[in-house]
Coordinates of C-alpha atoms and ligand atoms in Angstrom, one line a residue:
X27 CA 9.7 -10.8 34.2
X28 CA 13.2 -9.4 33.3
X29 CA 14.9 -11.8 30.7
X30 CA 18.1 -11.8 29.3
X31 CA 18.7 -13.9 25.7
X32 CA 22.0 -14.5 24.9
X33 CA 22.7 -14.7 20.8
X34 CA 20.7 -12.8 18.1
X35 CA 20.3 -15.5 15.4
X36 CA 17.1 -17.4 14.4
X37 CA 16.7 -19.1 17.8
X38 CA 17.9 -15.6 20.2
X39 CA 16.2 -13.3 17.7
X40 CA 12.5 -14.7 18.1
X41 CA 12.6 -15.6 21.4
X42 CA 13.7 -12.4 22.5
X43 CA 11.2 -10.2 19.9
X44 CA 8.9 -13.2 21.2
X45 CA 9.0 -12.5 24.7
X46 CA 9.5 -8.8 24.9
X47 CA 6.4 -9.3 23.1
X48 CA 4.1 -10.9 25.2
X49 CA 5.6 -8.2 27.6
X50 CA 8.6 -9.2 29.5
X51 CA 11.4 -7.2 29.8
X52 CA 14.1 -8.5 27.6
X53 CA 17.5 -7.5 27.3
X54 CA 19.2 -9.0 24.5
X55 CA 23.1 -9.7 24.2
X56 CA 25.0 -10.5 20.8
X57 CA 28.4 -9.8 20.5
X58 CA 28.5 -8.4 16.6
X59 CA 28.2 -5.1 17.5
X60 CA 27.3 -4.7 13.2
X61 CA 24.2 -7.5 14.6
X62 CA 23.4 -4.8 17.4
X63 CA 23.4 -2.0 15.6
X64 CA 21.3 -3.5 12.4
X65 CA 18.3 -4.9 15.4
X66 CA 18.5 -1.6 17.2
X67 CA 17.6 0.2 14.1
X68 CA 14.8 -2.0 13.7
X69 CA 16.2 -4.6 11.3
X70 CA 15.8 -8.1 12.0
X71 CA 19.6 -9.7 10.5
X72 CA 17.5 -12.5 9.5
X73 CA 15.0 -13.0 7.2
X74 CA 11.7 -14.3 9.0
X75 CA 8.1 -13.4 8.2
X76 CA 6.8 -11.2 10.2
X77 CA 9.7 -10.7 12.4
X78 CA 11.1 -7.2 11.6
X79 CA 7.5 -5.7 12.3
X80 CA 7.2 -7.2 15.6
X81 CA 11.0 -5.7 16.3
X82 CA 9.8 -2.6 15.6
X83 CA 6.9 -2.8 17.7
X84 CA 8.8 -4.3 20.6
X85 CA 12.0 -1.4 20.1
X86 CA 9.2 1.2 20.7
X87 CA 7.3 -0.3 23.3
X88 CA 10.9 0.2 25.2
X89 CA 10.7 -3.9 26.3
X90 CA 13.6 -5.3 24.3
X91 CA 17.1 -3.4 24.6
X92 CA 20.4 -5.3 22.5
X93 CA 23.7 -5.1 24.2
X94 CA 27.0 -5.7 22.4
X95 CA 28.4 -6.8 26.1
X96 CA 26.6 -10.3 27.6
X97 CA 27.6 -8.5 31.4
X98 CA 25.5 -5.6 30.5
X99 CA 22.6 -8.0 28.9
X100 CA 22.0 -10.3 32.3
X101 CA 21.9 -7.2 35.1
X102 CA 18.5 -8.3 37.3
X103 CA 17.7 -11.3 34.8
X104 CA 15.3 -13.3 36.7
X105 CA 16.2 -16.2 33.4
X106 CA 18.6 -16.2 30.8
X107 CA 18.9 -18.3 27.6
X108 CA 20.9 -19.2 26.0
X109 CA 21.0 -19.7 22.3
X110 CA 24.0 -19.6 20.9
X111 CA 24.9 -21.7 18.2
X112 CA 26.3 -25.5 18.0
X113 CA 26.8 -26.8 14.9
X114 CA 28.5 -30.1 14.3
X115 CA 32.2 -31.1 15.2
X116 CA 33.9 -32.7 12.4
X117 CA 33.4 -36.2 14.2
X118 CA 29.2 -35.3 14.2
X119 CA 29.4 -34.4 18.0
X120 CA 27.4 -31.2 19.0
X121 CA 30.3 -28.2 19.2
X122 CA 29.6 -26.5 22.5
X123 CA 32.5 -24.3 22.2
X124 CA 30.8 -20.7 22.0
X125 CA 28.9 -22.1 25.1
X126 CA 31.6 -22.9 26.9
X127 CA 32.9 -20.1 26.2
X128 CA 29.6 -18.0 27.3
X129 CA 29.5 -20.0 30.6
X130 CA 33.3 -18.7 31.0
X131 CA 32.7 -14.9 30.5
X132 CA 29.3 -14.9 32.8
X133 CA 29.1 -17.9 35.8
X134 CA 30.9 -15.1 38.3
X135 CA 28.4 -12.2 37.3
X136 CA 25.2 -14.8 37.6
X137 CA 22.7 -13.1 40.0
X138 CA 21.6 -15.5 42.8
X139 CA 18.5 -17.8 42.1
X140 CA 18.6 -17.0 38.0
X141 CA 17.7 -19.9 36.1
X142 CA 20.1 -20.8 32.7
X143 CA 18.4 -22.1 29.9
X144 CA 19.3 -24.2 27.6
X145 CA 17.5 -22.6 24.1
X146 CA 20.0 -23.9 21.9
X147 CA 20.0 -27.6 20.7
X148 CA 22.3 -29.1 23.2
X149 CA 23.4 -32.8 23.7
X150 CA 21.8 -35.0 26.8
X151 CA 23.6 -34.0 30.2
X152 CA 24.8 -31.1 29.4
X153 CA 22.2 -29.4 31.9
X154 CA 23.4 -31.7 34.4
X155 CA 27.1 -31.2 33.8
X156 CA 26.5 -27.3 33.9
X157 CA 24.7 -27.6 37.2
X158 CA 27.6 -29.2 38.4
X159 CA 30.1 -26.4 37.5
X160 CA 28.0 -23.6 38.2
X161 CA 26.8 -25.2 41.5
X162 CA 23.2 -24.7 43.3
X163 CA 23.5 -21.0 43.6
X164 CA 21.7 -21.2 39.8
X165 CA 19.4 -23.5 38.4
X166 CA 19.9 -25.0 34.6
X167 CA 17.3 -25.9 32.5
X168 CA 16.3 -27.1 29.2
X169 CA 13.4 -25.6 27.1
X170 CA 13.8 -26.3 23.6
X171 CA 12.6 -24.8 20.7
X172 CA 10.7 -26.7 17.5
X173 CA 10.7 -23.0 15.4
X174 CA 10.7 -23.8 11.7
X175 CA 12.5 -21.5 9.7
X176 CA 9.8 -19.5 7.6
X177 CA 7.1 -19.8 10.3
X178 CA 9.6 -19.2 14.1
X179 CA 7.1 -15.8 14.9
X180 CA 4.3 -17.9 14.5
X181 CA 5.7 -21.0 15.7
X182 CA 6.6 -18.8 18.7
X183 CA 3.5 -17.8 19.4
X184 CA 1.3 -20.5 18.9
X185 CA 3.4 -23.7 19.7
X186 CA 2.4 -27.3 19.2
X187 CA 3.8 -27.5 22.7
X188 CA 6.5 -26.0 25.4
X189 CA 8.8 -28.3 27.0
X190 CA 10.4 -27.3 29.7
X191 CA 13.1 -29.9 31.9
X192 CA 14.5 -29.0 35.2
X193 CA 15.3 -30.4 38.4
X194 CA 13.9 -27.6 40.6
X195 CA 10.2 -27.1 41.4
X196 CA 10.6 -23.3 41.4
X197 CA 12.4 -22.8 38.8
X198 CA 10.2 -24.8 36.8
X199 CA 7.3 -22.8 38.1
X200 CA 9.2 -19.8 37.3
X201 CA 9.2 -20.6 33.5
X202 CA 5.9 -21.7 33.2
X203 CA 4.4 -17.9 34.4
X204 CA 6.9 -16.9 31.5
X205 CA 4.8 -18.9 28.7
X206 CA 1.3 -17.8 30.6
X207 CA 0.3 -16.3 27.7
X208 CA 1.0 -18.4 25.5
X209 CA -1.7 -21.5 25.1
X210 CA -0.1 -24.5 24.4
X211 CA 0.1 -28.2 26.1
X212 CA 2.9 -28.2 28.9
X213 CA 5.3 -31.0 29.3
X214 CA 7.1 -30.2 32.6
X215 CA 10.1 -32.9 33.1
X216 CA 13.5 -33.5 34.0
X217 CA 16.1 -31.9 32.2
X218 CA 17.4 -34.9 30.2
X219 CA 14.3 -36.0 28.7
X220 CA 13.8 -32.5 27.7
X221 CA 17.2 -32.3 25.8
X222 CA 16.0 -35.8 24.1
X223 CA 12.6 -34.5 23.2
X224 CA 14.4 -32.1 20.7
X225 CA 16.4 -35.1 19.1
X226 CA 13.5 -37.6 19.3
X227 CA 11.3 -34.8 17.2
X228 CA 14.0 -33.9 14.6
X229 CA 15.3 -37.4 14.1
X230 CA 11.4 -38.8 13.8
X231 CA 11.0 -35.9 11.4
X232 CA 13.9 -36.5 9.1
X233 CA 13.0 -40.2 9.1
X234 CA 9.4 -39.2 8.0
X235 CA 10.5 -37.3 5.4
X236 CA 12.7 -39.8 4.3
X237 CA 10.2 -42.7 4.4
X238 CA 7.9 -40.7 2.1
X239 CA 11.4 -40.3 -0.6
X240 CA 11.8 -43.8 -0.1
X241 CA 8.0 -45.2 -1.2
X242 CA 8.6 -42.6 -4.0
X243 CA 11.4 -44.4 -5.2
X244 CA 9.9 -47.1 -5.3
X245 CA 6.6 -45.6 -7.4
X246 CA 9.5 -45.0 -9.9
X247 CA 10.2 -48.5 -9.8
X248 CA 6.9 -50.2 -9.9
X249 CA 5.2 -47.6 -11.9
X250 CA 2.8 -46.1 -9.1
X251 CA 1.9 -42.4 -8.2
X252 CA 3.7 -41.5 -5.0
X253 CA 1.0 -38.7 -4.5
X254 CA -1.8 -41.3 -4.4
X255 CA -0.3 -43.7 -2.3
X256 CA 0.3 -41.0 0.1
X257 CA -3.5 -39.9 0.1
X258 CA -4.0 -43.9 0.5
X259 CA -2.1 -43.7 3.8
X260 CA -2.4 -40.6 4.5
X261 CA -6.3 -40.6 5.4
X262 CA -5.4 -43.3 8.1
X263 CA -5.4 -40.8 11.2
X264 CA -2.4 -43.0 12.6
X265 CA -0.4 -42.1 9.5
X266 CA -1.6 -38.5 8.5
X267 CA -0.5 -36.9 5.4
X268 CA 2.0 -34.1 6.9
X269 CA 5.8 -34.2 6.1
X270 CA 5.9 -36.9 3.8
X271 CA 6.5 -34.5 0.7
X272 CA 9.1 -36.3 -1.0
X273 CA 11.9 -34.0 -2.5
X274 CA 15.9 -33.8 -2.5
X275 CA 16.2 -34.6 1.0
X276 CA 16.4 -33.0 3.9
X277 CA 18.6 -29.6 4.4
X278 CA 18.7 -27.0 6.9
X279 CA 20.6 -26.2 9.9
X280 CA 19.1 -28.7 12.1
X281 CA 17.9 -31.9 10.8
X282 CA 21.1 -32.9 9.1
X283 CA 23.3 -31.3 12.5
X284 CA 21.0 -33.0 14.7
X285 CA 20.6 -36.5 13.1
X286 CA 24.3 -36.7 13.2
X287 CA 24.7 -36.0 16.5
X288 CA 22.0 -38.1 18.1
X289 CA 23.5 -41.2 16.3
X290 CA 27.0 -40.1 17.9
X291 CA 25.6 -39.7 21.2
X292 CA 23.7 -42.9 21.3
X293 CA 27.5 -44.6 20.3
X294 CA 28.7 -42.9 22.8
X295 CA 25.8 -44.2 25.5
X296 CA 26.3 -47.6 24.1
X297 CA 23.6 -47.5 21.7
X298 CA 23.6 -48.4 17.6
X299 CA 20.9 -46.2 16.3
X300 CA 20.8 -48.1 13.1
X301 CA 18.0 -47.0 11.8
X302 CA 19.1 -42.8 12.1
X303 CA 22.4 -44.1 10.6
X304 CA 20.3 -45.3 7.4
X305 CA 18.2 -42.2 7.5
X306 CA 21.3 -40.2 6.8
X307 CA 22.5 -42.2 4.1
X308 CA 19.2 -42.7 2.2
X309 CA 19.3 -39.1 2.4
X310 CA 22.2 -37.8 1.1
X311 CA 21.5 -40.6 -1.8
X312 CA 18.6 -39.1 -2.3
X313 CA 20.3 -35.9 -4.2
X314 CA 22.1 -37.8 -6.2
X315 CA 19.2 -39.6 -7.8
X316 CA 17.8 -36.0 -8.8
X317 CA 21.4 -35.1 -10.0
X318 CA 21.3 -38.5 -12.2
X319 CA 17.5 -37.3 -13.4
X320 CA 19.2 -34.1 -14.7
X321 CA 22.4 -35.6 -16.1
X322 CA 20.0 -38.1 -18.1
X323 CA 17.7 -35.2 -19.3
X324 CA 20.8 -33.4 -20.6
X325 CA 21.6 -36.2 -22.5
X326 CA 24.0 -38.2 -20.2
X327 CA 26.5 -34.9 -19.8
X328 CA 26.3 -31.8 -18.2
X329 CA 29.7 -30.4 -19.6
X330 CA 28.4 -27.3 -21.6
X331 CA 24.6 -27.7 -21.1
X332 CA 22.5 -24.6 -19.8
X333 CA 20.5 -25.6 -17.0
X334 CA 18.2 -23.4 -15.0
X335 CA 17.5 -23.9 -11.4
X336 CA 14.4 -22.8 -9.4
X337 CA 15.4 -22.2 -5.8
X338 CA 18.9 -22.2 -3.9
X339 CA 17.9 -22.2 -0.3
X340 CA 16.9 -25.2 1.7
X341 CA 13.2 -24.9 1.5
X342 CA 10.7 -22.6 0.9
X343 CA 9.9 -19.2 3.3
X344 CA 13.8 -18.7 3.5
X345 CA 17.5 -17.6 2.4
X346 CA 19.3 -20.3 4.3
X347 CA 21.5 -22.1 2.1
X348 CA 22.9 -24.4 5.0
X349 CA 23.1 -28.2 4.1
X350 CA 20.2 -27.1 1.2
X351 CA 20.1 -30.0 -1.1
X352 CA 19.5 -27.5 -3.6
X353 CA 22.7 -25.9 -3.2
X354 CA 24.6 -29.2 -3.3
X355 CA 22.4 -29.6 -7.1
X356 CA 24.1 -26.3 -8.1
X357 CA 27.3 -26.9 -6.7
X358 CA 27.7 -30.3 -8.5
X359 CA 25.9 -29.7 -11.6
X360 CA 28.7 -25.9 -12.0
X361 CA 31.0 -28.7 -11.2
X362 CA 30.5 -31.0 -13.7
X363 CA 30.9 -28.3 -16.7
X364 CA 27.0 -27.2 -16.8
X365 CA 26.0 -23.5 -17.5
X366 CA 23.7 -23.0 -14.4
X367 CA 21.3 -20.2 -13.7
X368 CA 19.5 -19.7 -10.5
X369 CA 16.4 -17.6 -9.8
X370 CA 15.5 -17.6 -5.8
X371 CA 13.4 -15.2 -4.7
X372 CA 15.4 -14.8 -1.7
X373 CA 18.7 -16.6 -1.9
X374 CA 22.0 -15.7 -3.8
X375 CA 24.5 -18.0 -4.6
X376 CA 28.3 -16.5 -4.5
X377 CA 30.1 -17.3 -8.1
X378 CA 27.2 -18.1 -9.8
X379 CA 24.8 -16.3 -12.7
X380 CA 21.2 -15.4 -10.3
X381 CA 18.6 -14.0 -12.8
X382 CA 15.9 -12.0 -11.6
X383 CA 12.9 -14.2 -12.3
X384 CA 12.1 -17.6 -12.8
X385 CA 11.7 -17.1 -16.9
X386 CA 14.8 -15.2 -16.7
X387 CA 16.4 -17.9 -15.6
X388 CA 14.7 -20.8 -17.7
X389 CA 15.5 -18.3 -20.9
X390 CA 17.9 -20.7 -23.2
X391 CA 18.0 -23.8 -20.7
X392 CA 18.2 -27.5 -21.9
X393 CA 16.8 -28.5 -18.7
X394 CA 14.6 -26.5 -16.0
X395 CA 15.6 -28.3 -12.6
X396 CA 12.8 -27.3 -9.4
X397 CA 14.9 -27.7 -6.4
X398 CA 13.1 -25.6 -3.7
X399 CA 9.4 -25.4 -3.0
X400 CA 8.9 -21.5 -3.4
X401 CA 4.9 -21.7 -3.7
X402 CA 5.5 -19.3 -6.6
X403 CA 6.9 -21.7 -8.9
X404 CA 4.0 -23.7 -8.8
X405 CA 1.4 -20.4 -10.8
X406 CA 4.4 -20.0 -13.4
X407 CA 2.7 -20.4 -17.2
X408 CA 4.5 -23.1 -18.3
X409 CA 3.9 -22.1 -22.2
X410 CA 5.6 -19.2 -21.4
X411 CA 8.0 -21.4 -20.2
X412 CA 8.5 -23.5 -22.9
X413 CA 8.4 -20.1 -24.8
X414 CA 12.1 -19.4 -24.0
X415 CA 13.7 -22.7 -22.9
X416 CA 15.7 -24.1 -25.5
X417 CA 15.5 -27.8 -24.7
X418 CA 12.1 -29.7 -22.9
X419 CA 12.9 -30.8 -20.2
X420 CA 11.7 -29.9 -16.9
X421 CA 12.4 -32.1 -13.3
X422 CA 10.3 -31.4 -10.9
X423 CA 12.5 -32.0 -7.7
X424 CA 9.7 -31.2 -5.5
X425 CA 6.5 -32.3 -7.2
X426 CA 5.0 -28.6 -7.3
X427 CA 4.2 -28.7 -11.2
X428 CA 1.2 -30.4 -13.1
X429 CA 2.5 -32.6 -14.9
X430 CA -0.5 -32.1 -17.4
X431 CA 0.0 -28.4 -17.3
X432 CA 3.9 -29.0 -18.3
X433 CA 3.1 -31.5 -20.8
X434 CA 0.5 -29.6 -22.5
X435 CA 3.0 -26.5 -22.7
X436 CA 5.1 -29.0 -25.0
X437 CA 7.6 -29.7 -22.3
X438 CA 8.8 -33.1 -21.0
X439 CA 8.0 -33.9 -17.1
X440 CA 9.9 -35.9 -14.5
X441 CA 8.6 -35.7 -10.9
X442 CA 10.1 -37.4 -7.9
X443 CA 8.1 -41.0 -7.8
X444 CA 5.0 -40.1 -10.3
Ligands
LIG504 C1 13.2 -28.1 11.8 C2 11.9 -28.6 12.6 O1 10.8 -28.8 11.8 C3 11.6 -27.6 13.7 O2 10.6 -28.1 14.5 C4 12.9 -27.5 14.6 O3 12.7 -26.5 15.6 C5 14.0 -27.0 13.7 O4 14.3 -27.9 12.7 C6 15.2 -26.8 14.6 O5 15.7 -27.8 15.1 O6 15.6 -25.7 14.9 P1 13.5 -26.4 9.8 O7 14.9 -26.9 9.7 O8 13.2 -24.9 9.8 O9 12.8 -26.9 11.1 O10 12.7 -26.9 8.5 P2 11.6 -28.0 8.2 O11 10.4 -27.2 7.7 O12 11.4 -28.9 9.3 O13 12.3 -28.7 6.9 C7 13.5 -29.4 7.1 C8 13.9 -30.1 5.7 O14 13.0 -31.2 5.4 C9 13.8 -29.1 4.6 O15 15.0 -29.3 3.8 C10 12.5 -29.5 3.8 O16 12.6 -29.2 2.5 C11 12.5 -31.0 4.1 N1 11.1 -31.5 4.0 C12 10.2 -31.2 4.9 C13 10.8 -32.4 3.0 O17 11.6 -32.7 2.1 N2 9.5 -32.9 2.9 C14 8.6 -32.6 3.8 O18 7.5 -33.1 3.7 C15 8.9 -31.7 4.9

């Protein structure tokens, strides 16, 4: 099938590489023509396992092209998506601007029958108001993606499940054949359940993972080990023991964006999603109270005090530093006066000291703050950490340390809830 995607960033870059992939023709579109030059060299512009190999392979197989002009990217599409970005307004709505604008450039230069997809995260009805100014000569559809950053090629091509919502048998038919080879359950619906499928899962998500922070908390207070009461619930198949990990909070591009904006769109349908609004405040409480465990271990001040982070970006498997809690760490603690230095293994942070390795970085620190969950911090030798630390203590933002191991190194231990 010939396929056009429209916007090279994580969502446009592996489902174009992913697609081209499985064979289709794909013709992809970005408008940074440093973006088009960069993939059409072979370089994926973001960093995602696995990608730039399969970019390679598609370039030479001659089934993905990149065009710096969106006209020249949708001649003979048979389906376009669309993933360009929308991030939050300032009042939490989704911004649709670079949509609109999209829509703008290309409804005269649609070819008859294409069908528009919706790739991007996009708010409920905006299918249905697009079908209503492009008319019935197209047909607009929603097919969300559930890509985690750090796993998207994978994710891509072996998905939990494909949800595709449109109003038209056809079309619908037309994107299923797309996904042929790919095995995965298929919920075929309408197209405003499928927007609210992608809010349902990344607000249930972020509520998850925010339940799990919350019973940890609460281990702090009682005196219980969070990991053992989530092995106590966790073998009840109802409950399961996935995303529960407690930690800073949630970051990323998404869950915080999209939280946001399905509470504002449930105002706006008449509906008080109390329990999403408390999800995003427990949240962004939730980096404080590591911020207060590092102020305490430091003695009650931070002014002056070298602490070393582990990790900048917002999890694990990436260099995104959008909404990462452990940016916000680094931000406030450089803020309040402290000496910080950051090893990531990926990540830079502008305007402040990066070392090149974890004991770089922990060389002279009072406190050694974990803030990401690179699996790498976890086989550091502690004793060599305490070896060049100048203070003991060590908080273990993401419970990836043995507490035994640290202790045993001569190092003091705070985990979150254990
Ligand atoms: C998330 C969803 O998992 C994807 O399904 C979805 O497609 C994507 O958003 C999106 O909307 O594009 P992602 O943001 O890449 O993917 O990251 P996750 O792995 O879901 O992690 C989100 C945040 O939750 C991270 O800050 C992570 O550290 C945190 N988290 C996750 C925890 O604190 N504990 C956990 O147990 C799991």
């Amino acid at each position: 099938m010939n396929v056009t995607v429209i916007g090279a960033g994580y969502v446009g870059m592996v489902q174009a590489v992913g697609l081209a992939s499985l064979g289709h023709r794909v013709r992809l579109g970005e408008a940074n023509p440093d973006r088009v030059a960069m993939i059409q060299s072979g370089d994926s512009p973001i960093f995602e396992e696995g990608l730039s190999a399969l970019l390679r392979q598609v370039l030479e197989d001659g089934t993905l092209s990149v065009h710096s002009n969106n006209l020249d990217a949708l001649s003979e599409a048979d389906v376009i998506f669309v993933a360009l970005p929308t991030p939050s307004a300032p009042d939490g709505t989704a911004d649709l601007s670079a949509i609109g604008g999209l829509l703008a450039e290309i409804a005269a230069h649609l070819p008859d029958g294409v069908v528009l997809v919706f790739k991007s995260t996009v708010p409920v009805g905006t299918v249905a108001k697009t079908q209503r100014e492009l008319g019935d000569r197209v047909h607009v559809a929603s097919n969300p993606e559930f890509l985690r950053e750090g796993s998207a090629v994978s994710d891509f091509l072996h998905p939990d499940r494909i949800v595709i919502g449109v109003a038209d048998t056809d079309a619908g038919e037309k994107l299923r054949k797309l996904y042929d080879a790919i095995e995965a359950p298929l919920v075929m619906t309408d197209p405003a359940s499928a927007e609210l499928a992608k809010y349902a899962a990344n607000a249930y998500l972020a509520t998850r993972v925010t339940f799990g922070n919350a019973i940890a908390n609460l281990c702090e207070a009682v005196g219980a080990d969070v990991k053992d009461v989530l092995d106590g619930i966790g073998h009840d198949h109802r409950i399961g023991r996935h995303f529960m990990r407690p930690g800073p909070g949630f970051g990323g591009s998404c869950f915080p964006k999209d939280t946001q904006a399905l509470v504002k769109a449930a105002e706006q349908a008449g509906y008080d999603f109390t329990l999403l609004k408390s999800v995003i405040t427990e949240n962004e409480v939730q980096r404080s109270r590591v911020l207060d465990k590092v102020r305490t271990a430091a003695g009650g001040e931070l002014a002056g005090v070298p602490v070393a982070v582990w990790g900048a970006a917002y999890k694990g498997g990436t260099d995104d530093l959008r909404s990462s809690p452990a940016l916000w760490l680094i931000q406030r603690m450089d803020a309040e006066g402290a000496a910080v230095t950051v090893f990531d293994p990926a990540a830079t942070v502008d305007g402040i000291t990066m070392a090149g390795s974890p004991l770089e970085a922990a060389s002279g620190a009072a406190v050694l703050l974990v803030a990401t969950e690179w699996d790498m911090f976890s086989t550091v030798d502690m004793t060599d950490v305490a070896a060049v630390m100048d203070g003991q203590w060590v908080i273990d933002a993401r419970n990836m340390l043995d507490p035994a191991e640290v202790r045993a190194a001569g190092l003091r231990y705070r985990g979150i809830g254990r």
